[in-house]
Coordinates of C-alpha atoms in Angstrom, one line a residue:
Chain B
X1 CA -3.0 23.0 20.0
X2 CA -5.6 24.1 16.7
X3 CA -7.9 21.2 15.1
X4 CA -5.6 20.5 12.0
X5 CA -2.5 20.0 14.2
X6 CA -4.9 17.8 16.4
X7 CA -6.0 15.9 13.4
X8 CA -2.4 15.1 11.7
X9 CA -1.2 14.3 15.2
X10 CA -4.1 11.6 15.4
X11 CA -3.6 10.7 11.8
X12 CA 0.3 10.1 12.6
X13 CA -0.3 8.2 15.6
X14 CA -3.2 5.8 13.9
X15 CA -0.5 5.2 10.9
X16 CA 2.0 4.1 13.7
X17 CA -0.5 1.9 15.2
X18 CA -1.5 0.3 12.0
X19 CA 2.2 -0.2 11.3
X20 CA 2.8 -1.9 14.3
X21 CA -0.4 -4.1 14.0
X22 CA 0.9 -5.3 10.8
X23 CA 4.6 -5.4 11.6
X24 CA 3.2 -7.9 14.3
X25 CA 1.2 -10.1 12.1
X26 CA 3.9 -10.0 9.3
X27 CA 6.5 -11.0 11.8
X28 CA 4.3 -14.1 13.5
X29 CA 4.6 -12.9 16.9
X30 CA 1.3 -14.0 17.2
X31 CA 1.4 -13.8 21.1
X32 CA 1.6 -10.1 20.5
X33 CA -1.3 -9.9 18.7
X34 CA -4.2 -9.7 21.4
X35 CA -2.5 -7.0 23.2
X36 CA -3.7 -4.7 20.5
X37 CA -6.8 -5.1 21.4
X38 CA -9.2 -3.9 24.7
X39 CA -10.0 -6.6 27.2
X40 CA -14.3 -6.4 26.0
X41 CA -13.7 -6.2 21.9
X42 CA -14.9 -7.9 19.2
X43 CA -12.8 -9.2 16.2
X44 CA -14.7 -10.4 13.2
X45 CA -13.7 -11.7 9.7
X46 CA -16.9 -11.5 7.3
X47 CA -17.4 -11.3 3.3
X48 CA -18.7 -8.0 2.2
X49 CA -21.9 -9.4 0.8
X50 CA -22.9 -10.5 4.5
X51 CA -21.6 -7.3 5.7
X52 CA -23.5 -5.2 3.6
X53 CA -26.9 -7.3 4.0
X54 CA -26.5 -7.6 7.6
X55 CA -26.2 -11.2 7.6
X56 CA -24.8 -12.2 11.1
X57 CA -22.5 -15.3 9.4
X58 CA -18.8 -14.4 10.0
X59 CA -15.8 -16.6 8.7
X60 CA -14.2 -15.9 12.7
X61 CA -15.7 -14.3 15.4
X62 CA -14.0 -13.4 18.5
X63 CA -15.8 -11.4 21.7
X64 CA -13.1 -10.8 23.8
X65 CA -9.5 -10.7 24.4
X66 CA -9.6 -14.3 26.0
X67 CA -11.1 -15.5 22.8
X68 CA -8.3 -13.8 20.3
X69 CA -5.9 -15.4 22.8
X70 CA -7.7 -18.9 22.6
X71 CA -7.1 -18.3 18.5
X72 CA -3.3 -17.8 19.0
X73 CA -3.0 -21.3 21.3
X74 CA -4.9 -22.9 18.1
X75 CA -2.3 -21.2 15.5
X76 CA 0.7 -23.1 17.2
X77 CA -0.8 -26.0 18.0
X78 CA -1.9 -26.5 14.2
X79 CA 0.6 -28.5 12.3
X80 CA -2.2 -29.9 9.8
X81 CA -1.2 -26.9 6.9
X82 CA 1.2 -26.4 4.6
X83 CA 3.7 -23.9 6.0
X84 CA 3.2 -20.6 4.4
X85 CA 3.5 -16.9 5.1
X86 CA 1.0 -13.9 5.0
X87 CA 2.0 -10.5 4.4
X88 CA -0.8 -7.9 4.7
X89 CA -0.5 -4.2 3.5
X90 CA -2.7 -1.4 4.4
X91 CA -3.8 1.6 2.5
X92 CA -6.3 4.3 2.4
X93 CA -6.5 5.0 6.5
X94 CA -9.8 7.5 6.8
X95 CA -10.8 9.0 10.3
X96 CA -14.8 8.4 10.0
X97 CA -15.6 9.8 13.5
X98 CA -14.4 10.5 17.0
X99 CA -17.1 10.3 19.2
X100 CA -16.4 10.6 22.6
X101 CA -13.4 8.4 23.4
X102 CA -14.0 6.5 20.2
X103 CA -11.8 6.8 17.2
X104 CA -14.0 5.2 14.1
X105 CA -11.4 4.5 11.3
X106 CA -11.4 2.6 7.8
X107 CA -8.4 1.5 6.1
X108 CA -8.0 -1.0 3.1
X109 CA -5.8 -4.1 3.5
X110 CA -4.7 -7.0 1.0
X111 CA -3.3 -10.2 1.9
X112 CA -0.3 -12.3 0.3
X113 CA 0.0 -15.5 0.7
X114 CA 3.4 -17.5 -0.4
X115 CA 3.4 -21.4 0.0
X116 CA 6.8 -23.4 0.3
X117 CA 8.1 -23.7 -3.5
X118 CA 5.1 -21.7 -4.8
X119 CA 5.1 -18.1 -5.7
X120 CA 3.0 -15.4 -4.1
X121 CA -0.3 -14.5 -4.8
X122 CA -3.3 -12.7 -3.5
X123 CA -5.1 -14.2 -0.8
X124 CA -7.9 -11.6 0.4
X125 CA -8.3 -7.8 -0.3
X126 CA -10.9 -6.0 2.1
X127 CA -11.5 -3.0 4.2
X128 CA -11.1 -3.0 8.2
X129 CA -13.9 -1.1 9.9
X130 CA -12.7 -0.4 13.2
X131 CA -13.0 1.2 16.6
X132 CA -10.7 2.6 18.7
X133 CA -9.9 4.0 22.3
X134 CA -6.9 5.7 24.3
X135 CA -5.9 2.4 27.3
X136 CA -3.2 3.3 29.6
X137 CA -1.8 6.1 26.6
X138 CA -1.9 3.5 24.0
X139 CA -4.4 3.2 21.0
X140 CA -6.4 -0.1 21.1
X141 CA -8.6 -1.8 18.9
X142 CA -12.0 -2.4 20.7
X143 CA -13.8 -3.4 17.3
X144 CA -12.3 -4.7 14.3
X145 CA -14.2 -6.1 11.5
X146 CA -12.3 -7.2 8.4
X147 CA -14.8 -7.6 5.7
X148 CA -13.8 -9.1 2.7
X149 CA -14.5 -8.6 -1.1
X150 CA -14.7 -12.3 -2.2
X151 CA -17.6 -14.3 -1.8
X152 CA -15.6 -17.7 -1.6
X153 CA -14.3 -18.1 2.2
X154 CA -11.0 -19.0 1.7
X155 CA -10.5 -22.5 3.1
X156 CA -7.1 -21.5 4.7
X157 CA -7.6 -18.6 6.9
X158 CA -5.9 -19.9 9.4
X159 CA -4.2 -16.4 10.6
X160 CA -5.7 -12.9 11.7
X161 CA -5.6 -10.3 9.6
Chain M
X1 CA 10.5 20.3 20.1
X2 CA 9.0 17.6 22.4
X3 CA 9.4 13.7 21.9
X4 CA 6.1 13.2 20.0
X5 CA 6.4 16.2 17.8
X6 CA 9.9 14.7 16.8
X7 CA 8.7 11.4 15.9
X8 CA 6.1 12.7 13.8
X9 CA 8.5 14.9 12.2
X10 CA 11.0 11.8 11.7
X11 CA 8.2 9.7 10.3
X12 CA 7.2 12.3 7.7
X13 CA 10.8 12.5 6.6
X14 CA 10.9 8.8 6.4
X15 CA 7.5 8.7 4.2
X16 CA 8.9 11.4 1.8
X17 CA 12.2 8.8 1.3
X18 CA 10.2 6.1 0.9
X19 CA 7.8 7.4 -1.5
X20 CA 11.0 9.1 -3.5
X21 CA 13.0 5.9 -3.4
X22 CA 10.5 3.8 -5.1
X23 CA 9.2 6.7 -7.6
X24 CA 12.5 6.7 -8.5
X25 CA 13.0 2.7 -9.3
X26 CA 9.3 3.1 -10.5
X27 CA 9.8 5.3 -13.0
X28 CA 13.2 3.4 -14.0
X29 CA 15.5 6.3 -13.7
X30 CA 17.9 3.7 -12.1
X31 CA 21.2 6.5 -12.7
X32 CA 19.8 8.1 -9.5
X33 CA 19.1 5.2 -7.6
X34 CA 22.7 4.5 -5.8
X35 CA 22.4 8.1 -4.5
X36 CA 19.9 6.8 -2.2
X37 CA 22.7 5.0 -0.5
X38 CA 26.1 6.1 1.5
X39 CA 29.3 5.3 0.0
X40 CA 29.9 2.3 2.2
X41 CA 26.6 0.3 2.2
X42 CA 25.1 -3.1 2.4
X43 CA 22.4 -3.7 -0.2
X44 CA 20.9 -7.4 -0.3
X45 CA 17.8 -9.3 -1.6
X46 CA 17.7 -12.4 0.5
X47 CA 14.7 -15.4 1.0
X48 CA 12.7 -14.7 4.4
X49 CA 14.0 -18.5 5.0
X50 CA 17.6 -17.9 4.7
X51 CA 17.6 -14.6 6.5
X52 CA 15.7 -16.3 9.9
X53 CA 18.1 -18.9 9.9
X54 CA 21.2 -16.7 9.5
X55 CA 22.4 -18.2 6.4
X56 CA 24.6 -16.1 4.3
X57 CA 23.3 -17.0 0.8
X58 CA 22.2 -14.1 -0.7
X59 CA 20.1 -13.3 -4.1
X60 CA 21.6 -9.9 -4.6
X61 CA 24.8 -8.6 -2.4
X62 CA 26.0 -5.1 -2.9
X63 CA 28.4 -4.1 -0.7
X64 CA 29.2 -0.3 -1.6
X65 CA 27.6 2.4 -3.7
X66 CA 30.0 1.4 -6.6
X67 CA 28.4 -2.1 -6.4
X68 CA 25.4 -0.5 -7.1
X69 CA 26.9 1.6 -9.8
X70 CA 27.8 -1.4 -12.0
X71 CA 24.6 -3.0 -11.4
X72 CA 23.0 0.0 -13.0
X73 CA 25.4 -0.4 -15.8
X74 CA 24.5 -4.1 -16.1
X75 CA 21.1 -3.4 -16.2
X76 CA 21.3 -0.9 -19.1
X77 CA 23.0 -3.1 -20.9
X78 CA 21.0 -6.4 -20.6
X79 CA 19.3 -6.9 -23.3
X80 CA 18.5 -10.8 -23.2
X81 CA 15.3 -10.2 -20.9
X82 CA 11.5 -10.0 -22.0
X83 CA 10.9 -6.2 -21.4
X84 CA 8.9 -5.9 -18.5
X85 CA 7.7 -3.4 -15.9
X86 CA 7.9 -3.9 -12.3
X87 CA 6.3 -1.4 -9.6
X88 CA 7.0 -1.5 -6.1
X89 CA 4.6 0.0 -3.2
X90 CA 5.3 0.0 0.6
X91 CA 3.4 -0.3 3.6
X92 CA 3.5 -0.6 7.0
X93 CA 6.7 2.0 7.5
X94 CA 7.8 1.4 11.3
X95 CA 10.7 2.9 13.2
X96 CA 12.4 0.2 15.5
X97 CA 14.9 2.2 16.6
X98 CA 17.0 5.4 16.5
X99 CA 20.8 4.9 18.1
X100 CA 23.1 7.3 17.4
X101 CA 23.0 8.9 14.1
X102 CA 21.0 5.4 12.6
X103 CA 17.7 5.0 12.4
X104 CA 16.4 1.4 11.9
X105 CA 13.2 1.2 10.1
X106 CA 11.2 -1.6 8.5
X107 CA 8.4 -1.3 5.8
X108 CA 6.8 -4.1 3.9
X109 CA 6.7 -4.0 0.2
X110 CA 5.2 -5.7 -2.4
X111 CA 6.4 -5.9 -6.3
X112 CA 3.7 -6.2 -9.7
X113 CA 5.3 -7.4 -12.6
X114 CA 4.0 -6.8 -16.2
X115 CA 5.2 -8.4 -19.1
X116 CA 4.7 -7.0 -22.8
X117 CA 1.4 -8.2 -23.7
X118 CA 0.7 -10.1 -20.2
X119 CA -1.7 -8.6 -17.4
X120 CA 0.1 -7.7 -14.1
X121 CA 0.9 -10.6 -11.5
X122 CA 2.5 -10.4 -8.0
X123 CA 6.0 -10.5 -8.2
X124 CA 7.7 -10.5 -4.9
X125 CA 6.5 -9.6 -1.8
X126 CA 8.3 -8.9 1.6
X127 CA 10.2 -6.7 4.2
X128 CA 12.5 -4.1 3.9
X129 CA 15.6 -4.2 6.9
X130 CA 16.8 -0.9 6.4
X131 CA 19.6 0.9 8.5
X132 CA 19.3 4.8 7.6
X133 CA 21.7 8.1 8.0
X134 CA 21.8 11.6 7.7
X135 CA 24.5 12.7 5.2
X136 CA 24.4 16.3 3.8
X137 CA 20.7 17.1 4.9
X138 CA 19.5 14.1 3.3
X139 CA 18.3 10.6 4.5
X140 CA 20.3 8.0 2.9
X141 CA 20.6 4.2 3.4
X142 CA 23.4 2.8 4.9
X143 CA 21.8 -0.6 4.8
X144 CA 19.0 -2.1 2.9
X145 CA 18.1 -6.1 3.0
X146 CA 14.9 -6.7 1.0
X147 CA 13.9 -10.2 2.6
X148 CA 11.1 -11.9 0.4
X149 CA 8.5 -14.2 1.3
X150 CA 9.2 -16.8 -1.3
X151 CA 11.1 -19.6 -1.2
X152 CA 11.5 -19.9 -4.8
X153 CA 14.1 -17.5 -6.3
X154 CA 12.7 -15.5 -9.1
X155 CA 14.9 -16.0 -12.0
X156 CA 14.0 -12.7 -13.3
X157 CA 15.1 -10.2 -10.8
X158 CA 16.7 -8.1 -12.9
X159 CA 15.6 -4.5 -11.4
X160 CA 16.2 -3.6 -7.9
X161 CA 13.8 -3.5 -5.0
Chain K
X1 CA 5.3 28.4 9.6
X2 CA 8.2 27.6 8.9
X3 CA 9.1 25.5 5.6
X4 CA 9.6 22.1 6.4
X5 CA 6.2 22.2 8.6
X6 CA 4.4 23.6 6.0
X7 CA 5.4 20.9 4.0
X8 CA 4.4 18.0 6.0
X9 CA 0.9 20.0 7.1
X10 CA 0.4 19.6 2.8
X11 CA 1.8 16.0 2.7
X12 CA -1.0 15.2 5.8
X13 CA -3.4 16.9 3.7
X14 CA -2.5 14.9 0.7
X15 CA -2.8 11.6 2.3
X16 CA -6.1 12.5 3.7
X17 CA -7.3 13.1 0.3
X18 CA -6.2 10.1 -1.6
X19 CA -7.6 7.9 1.5
X20 CA -10.9 10.0 0.7
X21 CA -10.8 9.3 -2.8
X22 CA -10.3 5.7 -2.6
X23 CA -12.5 5.1 0.0
X24 CA -15.4 6.8 -2.2
X25 CA -14.4 4.3 -5.4
X26 CA -13.8 1.1 -2.9
X27 CA -17.3 2.1 -1.3
X28 CA -18.9 2.1 -4.7
X29 CA -19.8 6.0 -3.3
X30 CA -19.6 6.9 -7.2
X31 CA -22.1 9.9 -7.2
X32 CA -19.4 11.4 -4.9
X33 CA -16.5 10.9 -7.3
X34 CA -17.0 13.9 -9.5
X35 CA -16.7 15.9 -6.4
X36 CA -13.4 15.3 -6.0
X37 CA -12.8 17.1 -9.3
X38 CA -12.6 20.8 -10.5
X39 CA -15.4 21.9 -12.7
X40 CA -12.8 22.2 -15.5
X41 CA -10.6 19.1 -15.4
X42 CA -9.0 16.5 -17.1
X43 CA -9.2 12.8 -16.3
X44 CA -7.2 10.2 -18.4
X45 CA -6.7 6.6 -18.1
X46 CA -3.8 6.0 -20.4
X47 CA -1.5 2.8 -21.1
X48 CA 2.3 3.6 -20.3
X49 CA 3.5 3.1 -23.7
X50 CA 1.1 5.3 -24.8
X51 CA 1.8 7.9 -22.3
X52 CA 5.8 7.7 -22.5
X53 CA 5.6 8.2 -26.2
X54 CA 3.1 11.1 -26.1
X55 CA 0.7 9.0 -27.8
X56 CA -2.9 10.9 -27.4
X57 CA -4.9 7.4 -27.4
X58 CA -6.3 7.1 -24.1
X59 CA -8.5 4.2 -22.3
X60 CA -10.8 6.6 -20.7
X61 CA -11.0 10.3 -21.2
X62 CA -13.3 13.0 -19.4
X63 CA -12.7 16.5 -20.4
X64 CA -15.0 18.1 -17.5
X65 CA -17.1 17.5 -14.3
X66 CA -19.6 17.0 -16.6
X67 CA -18.4 14.0 -18.1
X68 CA -17.4 12.4 -14.7
X69 CA -21.1 12.6 -13.9
X70 CA -22.2 11.0 -17.6
X71 CA -20.0 8.0 -16.2
X72 CA -21.4 7.8 -13.1
X73 CA -25.1 7.3 -14.9
X74 CA -23.5 5.0 -17.8
X75 CA -22.2 3.0 -14.6
X76 CA -25.3 2.9 -13.0
X77 CA -27.5 1.9 -15.7
X78 CA -25.0 -0.9 -17.1
X79 CA -26.1 -4.3 -15.7
X80 CA -24.5 -6.5 -18.6
X81 CA -21.5 -7.1 -16.5
X82 CA -20.7 -9.5 -14.4
X83 CA -20.6 -8.3 -11.0
X84 CA -17.4 -8.0 -9.4
X85 CA -15.9 -5.5 -6.5
X86 CA -12.7 -3.5 -7.4
X87 CA -10.3 -2.4 -4.5
X88 CA -8.0 0.1 -5.4
X89 CA -4.8 1.0 -2.7
X90 CA -2.3 3.6 -3.1
X91 CA 1.2 3.9 -2.4
X92 CA 4.6 6.3 -2.3
X93 CA 2.9 9.7 -2.5
X94 CA 5.2 12.5 -3.2
X95 CA 4.8 15.8 -4.4
X96 CA 6.5 16.8 -7.6
X97 CA 6.1 20.7 -7.5
X98 CA 4.1 23.3 -6.0
X99 CA 3.5 26.3 -8.8
X100 CA 1.2 29.0 -8.2
X101 CA -1.8 27.6 -7.0
X102 CA -1.5 24.3 -8.1
X103 CA 0.4 20.9 -6.3
X104 CA 1.6 18.2 -8.7
X105 CA 1.7 14.8 -7.3
X106 CA 2.4 11.4 -8.3
X107 CA 1.1 8.6 -6.4
X108 CA 1.0 4.5 -7.3
X109 CA -1.8 2.9 -7.3
X110 CA -2.6 -1.0 -7.2
X111 CA -6.3 -2.3 -8.5
X112 CA -7.5 -5.6 -7.5
X113 CA -10.7 -7.6 -8.9
X114 CA -12.9 -10.1 -7.2
X115 CA -15.5 -11.4 -9.1
X116 CA -18.7 -13.3 -7.6
X117 CA -17.4 -16.7 -6.7
X118 CA -13.7 -16.2 -7.7
X119 CA -10.3 -15.7 -6.4
X120 CA -9.4 -12.0 -6.2
X121 CA -6.8 -10.7 -8.9
X122 CA -4.6 -8.0 -9.4
X123 CA -6.5 -6.0 -11.8
X124 CA -4.6 -2.4 -12.6
X125 CA -1.3 -1.4 -11.6
X126 CA 0.0 2.3 -12.2
X127 CA 0.7 5.8 -11.3
X128 CA -1.3 8.8 -10.9
X129 CA 0.1 11.8 -12.9
X130 CA -2.2 14.6 -10.7
X131 CA -2.5 18.2 -10.1
X132 CA -4.7 19.6 -7.4
X133 CA -5.5 22.9 -6.5
X134 CA -7.7 24.3 -3.3
X135 CA -11.1 25.0 -4.1
X136 CA -13.5 26.3 -1.1
X137 CA -11.2 24.8 1.1
X138 CA -10.9 21.7 -0.2
X139 CA -8.4 19.8 -2.2
X140 CA -9.5 19.0 -5.5
X141 CA -8.0 17.3 -8.6
X142 CA -7.9 19.7 -11.7
X143 CA -5.8 17.0 -13.9
X144 CA -5.9 13.3 -12.7
X145 CA -4.0 10.7 -15.5
X146 CA -4.3 7.1 -14.5
X147 CA -0.9 5.6 -16.2
X148 CA -1.1 1.9 -16.3
X149 CA 1.6 -0.9 -16.9
X150 CA 0.1 -3.0 -18.8
X151 CA 0.0 -3.3 -22.3
X152 CA -3.3 -4.7 -22.4
X153 CA -6.1 -2.5 -22.0
X154 CA -8.4 -4.5 -19.5
X155 CA -11.7 -4.9 -21.2
X156 CA -13.7 -4.9 -18.3
X157 CA -12.7 -1.3 -17.0
X158 CA -15.9 -0.5 -15.8
X159 CA -15.1 1.6 -12.9
X160 CA -12.9 4.5 -12.0
X161 CA -9.7 4.5 -10.8

């Protein structure tokens, strides 16, 4: 298989991965969400300003698959918030580098929020900075950093991006 | 052709189908829209709440290509509404199953509305639940259900999604 | 290589091109932006109403790579505007025609704007009408016309789309 063909196959695999990842979240199958990550992993949601300045402050920080699972338990137990749907879409997936077993990927995302009896609005917009590895024949996130454009930290960031 | 290659070819075909489908609607070439469907087909637009509870109530319901064509005639005759553009985008296309001649697909969509002299706003956000078959060498929708997140039924759902 | 395979390879290349183009702009690497164009090129941003009526009035008009480079200089020197991030996403890429060395492409785009201390909002929505050629082994835009849906000309169209 030549290099171009190999690149296109990888791209097709990544398209599938992101479609399944977002499908999982958009369908609210949160229990399946940690399975997209390796055992040791990093998941962060961080404002662009902080990310670009190298400031450590993150809105969400999970440092292992166990943390992600804890998050899901918290989501399911939380009943204080008004019911809402979040729908995430992705665009502009680009492979930045392939180094050893790791694929570095960026992709722009947009999340829309719909509260009961309200119109849908733009919720959160940003870019995924991802590091992906192959584990048991499946692509998994070793690192996913969601860098969002707003300086405002949404006070209702209940669900993953 | 091996299974992986076959999956990627199908995916590329589906990408093309959805791009053409949305291009047709975004360009307002409504007369070409029913041609994306098989003769006997089901087209529905339904709120997520109803869909998930299995309630039959739909905002739009067309049960054959003839119904879709009637819709188009109605659109062209309707002059009571303020002129507006709807632009639809799609993301996260995923093949759920291939069974016999039928491909089951989901894809998230977002529609934006622009009224004359107004800024563009989010109009409708949801997921397509589609069943696709091959007919005369072309992929066609046998079933397309647009499940939208808002509980509110938009009072201006004039054009297809 | 058969025709179908060739079409899918082209499509994969175009997906990469658009992801890199938008990544460049979304990362604010504006100096790299003119490099996506051929030396002699046309870049326009134009309201749909004008475009469809064939009216010449454009919101932005650059008639060579030099003009694009001038734009970038102007952007970097401009300090009067409130800081903001623009994030562009793309969807529905479709090849309209391949004629000689030129590929005619359409793709829908959406741009979101985030001002400091404000929530993200929809900024500009439309469709790219592009003509692409191969130059030095790389796909480049010979023509890019951004046709946007709003009749309103955004008063803050500072950055490229």
